[in-house]
Tab-separated table of C-alpha atoms in Angstrom:
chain	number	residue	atom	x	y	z
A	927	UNK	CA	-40.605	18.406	-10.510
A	928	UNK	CA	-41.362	14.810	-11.138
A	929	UNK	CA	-40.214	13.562	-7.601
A	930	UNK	CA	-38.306	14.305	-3.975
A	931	UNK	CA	-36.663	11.284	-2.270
A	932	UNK	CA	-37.167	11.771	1.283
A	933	UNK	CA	-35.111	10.358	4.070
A	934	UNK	CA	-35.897	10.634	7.410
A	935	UNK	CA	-39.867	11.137	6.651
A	936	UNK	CA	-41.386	9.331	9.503
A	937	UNK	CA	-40.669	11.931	12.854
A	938	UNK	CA	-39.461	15.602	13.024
A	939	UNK	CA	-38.454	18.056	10.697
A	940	UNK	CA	-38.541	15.336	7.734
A	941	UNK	CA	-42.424	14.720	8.499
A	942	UNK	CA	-42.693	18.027	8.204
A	943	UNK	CA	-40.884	19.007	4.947
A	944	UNK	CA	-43.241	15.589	3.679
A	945	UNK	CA	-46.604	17.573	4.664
A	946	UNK	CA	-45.142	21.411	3.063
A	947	UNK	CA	-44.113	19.421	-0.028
A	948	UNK	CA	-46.924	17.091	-0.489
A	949	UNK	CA	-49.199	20.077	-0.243
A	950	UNK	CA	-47.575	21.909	-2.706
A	951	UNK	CA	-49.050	19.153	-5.306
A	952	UNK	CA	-45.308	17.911	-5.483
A	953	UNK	CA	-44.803	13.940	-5.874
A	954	UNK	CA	-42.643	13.300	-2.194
A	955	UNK	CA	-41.023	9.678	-2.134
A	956	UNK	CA	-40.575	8.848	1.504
A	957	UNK	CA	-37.875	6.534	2.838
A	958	UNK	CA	-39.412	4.488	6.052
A	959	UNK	CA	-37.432	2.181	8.152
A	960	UNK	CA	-40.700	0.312	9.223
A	961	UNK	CA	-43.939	0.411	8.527
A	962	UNK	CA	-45.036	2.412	11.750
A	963	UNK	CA	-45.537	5.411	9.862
A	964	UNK	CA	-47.344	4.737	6.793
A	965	UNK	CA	-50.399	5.345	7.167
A	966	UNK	CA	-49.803	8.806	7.774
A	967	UNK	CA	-47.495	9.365	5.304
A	968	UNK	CA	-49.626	7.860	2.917
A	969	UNK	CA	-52.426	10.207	3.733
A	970	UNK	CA	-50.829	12.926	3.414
A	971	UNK	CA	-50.299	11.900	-0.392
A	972	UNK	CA	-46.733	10.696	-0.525
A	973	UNK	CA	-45.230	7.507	-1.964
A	974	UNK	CA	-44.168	5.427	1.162
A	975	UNK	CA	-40.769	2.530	0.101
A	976	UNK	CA	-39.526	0.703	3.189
A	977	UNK	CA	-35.773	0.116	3.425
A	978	UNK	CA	-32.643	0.771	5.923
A	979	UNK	CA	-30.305	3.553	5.307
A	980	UNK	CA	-27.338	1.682	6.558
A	981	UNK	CA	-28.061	-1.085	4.088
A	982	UNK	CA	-26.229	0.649	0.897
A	983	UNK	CA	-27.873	-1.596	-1.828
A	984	UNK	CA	-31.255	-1.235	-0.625
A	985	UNK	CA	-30.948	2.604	-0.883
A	986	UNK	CA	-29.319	2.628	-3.845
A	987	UNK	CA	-32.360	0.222	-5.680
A	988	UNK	CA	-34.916	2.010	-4.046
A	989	UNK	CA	-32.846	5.719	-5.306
A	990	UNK	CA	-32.878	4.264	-8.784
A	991	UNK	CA	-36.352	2.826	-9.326
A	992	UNK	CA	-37.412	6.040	-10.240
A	993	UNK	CA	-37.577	9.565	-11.534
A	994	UNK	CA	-36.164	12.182	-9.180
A	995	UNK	CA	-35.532	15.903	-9.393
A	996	UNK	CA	-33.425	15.925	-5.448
A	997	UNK	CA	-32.818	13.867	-2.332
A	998	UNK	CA	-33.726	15.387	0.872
A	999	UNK	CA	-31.969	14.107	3.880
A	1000	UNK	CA	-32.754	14.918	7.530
A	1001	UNK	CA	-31.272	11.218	8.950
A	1002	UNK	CA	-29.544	11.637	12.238
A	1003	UNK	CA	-29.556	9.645	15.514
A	1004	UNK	CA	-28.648	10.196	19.545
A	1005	UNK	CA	-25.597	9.898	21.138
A	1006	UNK	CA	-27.010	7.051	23.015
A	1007	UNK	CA	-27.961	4.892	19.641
A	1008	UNK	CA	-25.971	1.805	18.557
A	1009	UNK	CA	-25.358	2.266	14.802
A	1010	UNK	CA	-26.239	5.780	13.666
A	1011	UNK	CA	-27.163	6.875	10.024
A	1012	UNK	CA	-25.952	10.050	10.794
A	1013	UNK	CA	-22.789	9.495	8.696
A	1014	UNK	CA	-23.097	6.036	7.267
A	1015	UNK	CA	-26.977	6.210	6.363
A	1016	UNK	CA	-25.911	9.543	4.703
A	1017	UNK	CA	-23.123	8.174	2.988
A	1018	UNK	CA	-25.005	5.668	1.040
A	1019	UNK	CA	-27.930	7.995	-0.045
A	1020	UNK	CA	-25.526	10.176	-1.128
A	1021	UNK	CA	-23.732	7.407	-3.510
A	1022	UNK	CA	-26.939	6.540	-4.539
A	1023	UNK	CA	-28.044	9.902	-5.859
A	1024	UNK	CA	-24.886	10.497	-7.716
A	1025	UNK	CA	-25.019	7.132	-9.174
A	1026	UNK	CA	-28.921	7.661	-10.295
A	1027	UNK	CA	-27.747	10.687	-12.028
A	1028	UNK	CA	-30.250	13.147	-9.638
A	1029	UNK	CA	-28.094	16.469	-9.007
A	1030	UNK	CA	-29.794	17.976	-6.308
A	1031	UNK	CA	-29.369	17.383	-2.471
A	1032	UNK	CA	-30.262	18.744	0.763
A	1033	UNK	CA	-29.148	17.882	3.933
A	1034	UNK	CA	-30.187	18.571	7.261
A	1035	UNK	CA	-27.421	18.699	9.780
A	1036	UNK	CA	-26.538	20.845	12.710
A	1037	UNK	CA	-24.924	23.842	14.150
A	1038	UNK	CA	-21.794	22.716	16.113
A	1039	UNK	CA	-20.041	20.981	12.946
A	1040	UNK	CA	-17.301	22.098	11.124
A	1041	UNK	CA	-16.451	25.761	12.166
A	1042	UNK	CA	-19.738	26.061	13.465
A	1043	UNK	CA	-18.484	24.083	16.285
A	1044	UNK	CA	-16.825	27.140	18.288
A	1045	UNK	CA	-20.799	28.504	18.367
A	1046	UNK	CA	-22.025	25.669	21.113
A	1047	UNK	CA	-20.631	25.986	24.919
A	1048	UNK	CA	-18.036	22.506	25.283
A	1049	UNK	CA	-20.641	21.272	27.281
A	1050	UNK	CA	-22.949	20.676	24.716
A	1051	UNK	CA	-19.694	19.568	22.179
A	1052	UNK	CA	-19.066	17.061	24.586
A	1053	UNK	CA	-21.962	15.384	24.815
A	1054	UNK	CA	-23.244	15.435	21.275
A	1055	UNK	CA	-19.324	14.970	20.286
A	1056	UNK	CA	-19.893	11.560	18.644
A	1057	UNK	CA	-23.089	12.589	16.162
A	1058	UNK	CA	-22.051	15.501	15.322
A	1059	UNK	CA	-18.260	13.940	14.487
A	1060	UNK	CA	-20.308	11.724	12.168
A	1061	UNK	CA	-22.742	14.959	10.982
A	1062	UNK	CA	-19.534	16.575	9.636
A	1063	UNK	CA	-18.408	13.249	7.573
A	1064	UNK	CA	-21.586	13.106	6.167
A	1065	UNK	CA	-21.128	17.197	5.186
A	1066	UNK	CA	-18.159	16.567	3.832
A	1067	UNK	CA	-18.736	13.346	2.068
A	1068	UNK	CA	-21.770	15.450	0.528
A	1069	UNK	CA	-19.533	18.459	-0.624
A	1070	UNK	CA	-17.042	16.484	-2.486
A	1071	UNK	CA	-19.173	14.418	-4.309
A	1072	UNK	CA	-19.923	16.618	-7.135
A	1073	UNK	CA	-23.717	17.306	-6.218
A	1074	UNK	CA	-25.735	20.661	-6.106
A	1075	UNK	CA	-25.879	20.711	-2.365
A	1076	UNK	CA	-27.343	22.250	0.053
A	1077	UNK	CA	-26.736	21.839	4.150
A	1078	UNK	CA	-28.846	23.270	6.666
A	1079	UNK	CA	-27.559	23.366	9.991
A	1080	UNK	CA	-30.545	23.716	12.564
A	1081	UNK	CA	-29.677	25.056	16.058
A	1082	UNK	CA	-31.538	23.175	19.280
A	1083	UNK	CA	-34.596	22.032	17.585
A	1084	UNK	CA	-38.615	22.253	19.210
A	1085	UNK	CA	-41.546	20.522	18.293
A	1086	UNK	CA	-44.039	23.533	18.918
A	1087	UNK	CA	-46.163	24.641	15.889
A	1088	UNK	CA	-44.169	26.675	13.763
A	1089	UNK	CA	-43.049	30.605	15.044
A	1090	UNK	CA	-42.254	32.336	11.547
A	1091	UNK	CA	-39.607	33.959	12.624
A	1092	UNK	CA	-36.435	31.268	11.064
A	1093	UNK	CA	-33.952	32.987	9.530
A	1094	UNK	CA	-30.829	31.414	7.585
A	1095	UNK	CA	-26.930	32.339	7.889
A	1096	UNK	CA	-23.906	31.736	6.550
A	1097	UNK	CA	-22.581	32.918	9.263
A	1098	UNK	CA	-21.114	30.119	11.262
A	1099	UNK	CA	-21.013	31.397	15.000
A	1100	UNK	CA	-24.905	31.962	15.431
A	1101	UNK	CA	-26.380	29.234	17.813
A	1102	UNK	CA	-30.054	29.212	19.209
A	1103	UNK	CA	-33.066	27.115	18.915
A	1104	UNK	CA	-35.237	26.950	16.474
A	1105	UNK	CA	-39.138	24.608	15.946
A	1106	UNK	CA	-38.570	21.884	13.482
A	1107	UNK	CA	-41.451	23.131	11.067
A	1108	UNK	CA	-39.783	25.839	10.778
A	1109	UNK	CA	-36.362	24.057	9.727
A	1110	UNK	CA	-38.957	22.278	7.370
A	1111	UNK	CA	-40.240	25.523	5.784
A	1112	UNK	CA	-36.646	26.749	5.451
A	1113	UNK	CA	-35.742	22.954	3.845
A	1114	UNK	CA	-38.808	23.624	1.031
A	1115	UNK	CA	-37.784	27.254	0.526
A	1116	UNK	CA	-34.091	26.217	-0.441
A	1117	UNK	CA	-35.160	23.323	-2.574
A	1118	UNK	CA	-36.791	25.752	-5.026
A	1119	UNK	CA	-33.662	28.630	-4.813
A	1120	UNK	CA	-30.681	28.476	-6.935
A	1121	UNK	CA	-29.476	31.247	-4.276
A	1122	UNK	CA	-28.717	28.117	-1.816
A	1123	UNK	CA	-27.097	26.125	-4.593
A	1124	UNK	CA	-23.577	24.721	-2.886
A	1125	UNK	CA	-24.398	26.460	0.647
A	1126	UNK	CA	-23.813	25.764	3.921
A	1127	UNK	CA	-25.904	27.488	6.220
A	1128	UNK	CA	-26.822	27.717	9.982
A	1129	UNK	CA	-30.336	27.503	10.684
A	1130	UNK	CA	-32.182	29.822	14.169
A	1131	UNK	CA	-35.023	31.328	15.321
A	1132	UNK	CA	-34.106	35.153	15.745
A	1133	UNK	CA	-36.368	35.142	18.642
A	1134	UNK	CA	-34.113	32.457	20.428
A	1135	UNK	CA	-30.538	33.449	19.744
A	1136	UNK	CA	-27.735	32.521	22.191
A	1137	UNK	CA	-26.396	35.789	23.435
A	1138	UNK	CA	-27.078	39.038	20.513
A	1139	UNK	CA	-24.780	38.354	17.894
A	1140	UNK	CA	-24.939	40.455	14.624
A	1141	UNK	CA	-25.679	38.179	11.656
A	1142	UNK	CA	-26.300	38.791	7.958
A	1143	UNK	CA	-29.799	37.353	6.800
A	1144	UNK	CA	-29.709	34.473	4.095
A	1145	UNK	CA	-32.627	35.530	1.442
A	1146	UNK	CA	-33.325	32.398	-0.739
């Protein structure tokens, strides 16, 4: 592969996906808001630009200046944040990959969009209503733009070290939690399958379902 845009690189699952895929020897471009993370980025090997997702020129330069086999998203904010990139940040790296001619993209959403949505309790639909309203515009601005896509929807996500025990589903009534390493390691997996070409699928730890639903496994 000659390169990986990442967005949302400097916390969570995208740091993550940055240190699986910079391992593998691959070249990992990683979209910063700020400087803050840098360093760290850098030292793990990747190529660091600077630039705000809501700013759609900005992405689209920095999407254009070079050589890219896919686009990797894994934006999002709270509900308690101003101006989210959840949809709009989403939006415009989207636009800019098609427009750059790169035909691969994964994005990193959530369980409780779309019909997923009748697998979290109304409590939890009601408060994350608003980001996940703008999760599922960003799904389906993804799905009709022509790309090779891929969504991942993670259930409640951890920060422990990862568990190994992530499965994928297309099955959209499965809700749980799930560490966001191992959302990473599920992210790196799809990026090399033609299996999860134009998928949607839900993203849990089997050892932290909700309830004891009966699923079908998603083999990549």
């Amino acid at each position: 592969m000659t390169g990986i845009f990442l967005a949302g690189a400097s916390r969570g699952v995208g740091r993550e996906i940055a240190k699986i895929l910079t391992a593998q020897g691959l070249k990992v471009v990683a979209l910063l808001q700020s400087e803050d993370a840098r360093a760290e980025l850098e030292a793990l090997g990747a190529t660091v630009v600077i630039g705000d997702a809501l700013d759609g020129t900005t992405i689209e330069s920095l999407v254009l200046a070079q050589p890219l086999d896919a686009v990797i998203s894994t934006l999002g904010g709270k509900p308690t944040d101003g101006d989210r990139p959840d949809f709009k940040g989403n939006r415009n790296l989207i636009d800019a990959t098609v427009k750059a001619g790169v035909k691969r993209f994964i994005l990193v959403s959530s369980i409780g969009t779309g019909e997923s949505a009748a697998a979290l309790p109304p409590q939890a639909l009601e408060t994350l209503g608003p980001v996940l309203a703008e999760k599922e515009q960003a799904e389906n601005h993804l799905t009709a733009s022509g790309l090779i896509y891929t969504i991942i929807r993670p259930g409640g996500l951890k920060s422990e070290p990862p568990r190994g025990n992530a499965v994928l589903t297309e099955n959209p009534n499965i809700a749980g939690s799930i560490h966001r390493a191992d959302v990473a390691a599920l992210v790196c997996c799809c990026l090399a399958s033609e299996r999860s070409h134009n998928k949607i699928l839900s993203a849990v730890d089997r050892t932290m379902l909700f309830g004891q639903p009966t699923f079908e496994d998603f083999t990549v």
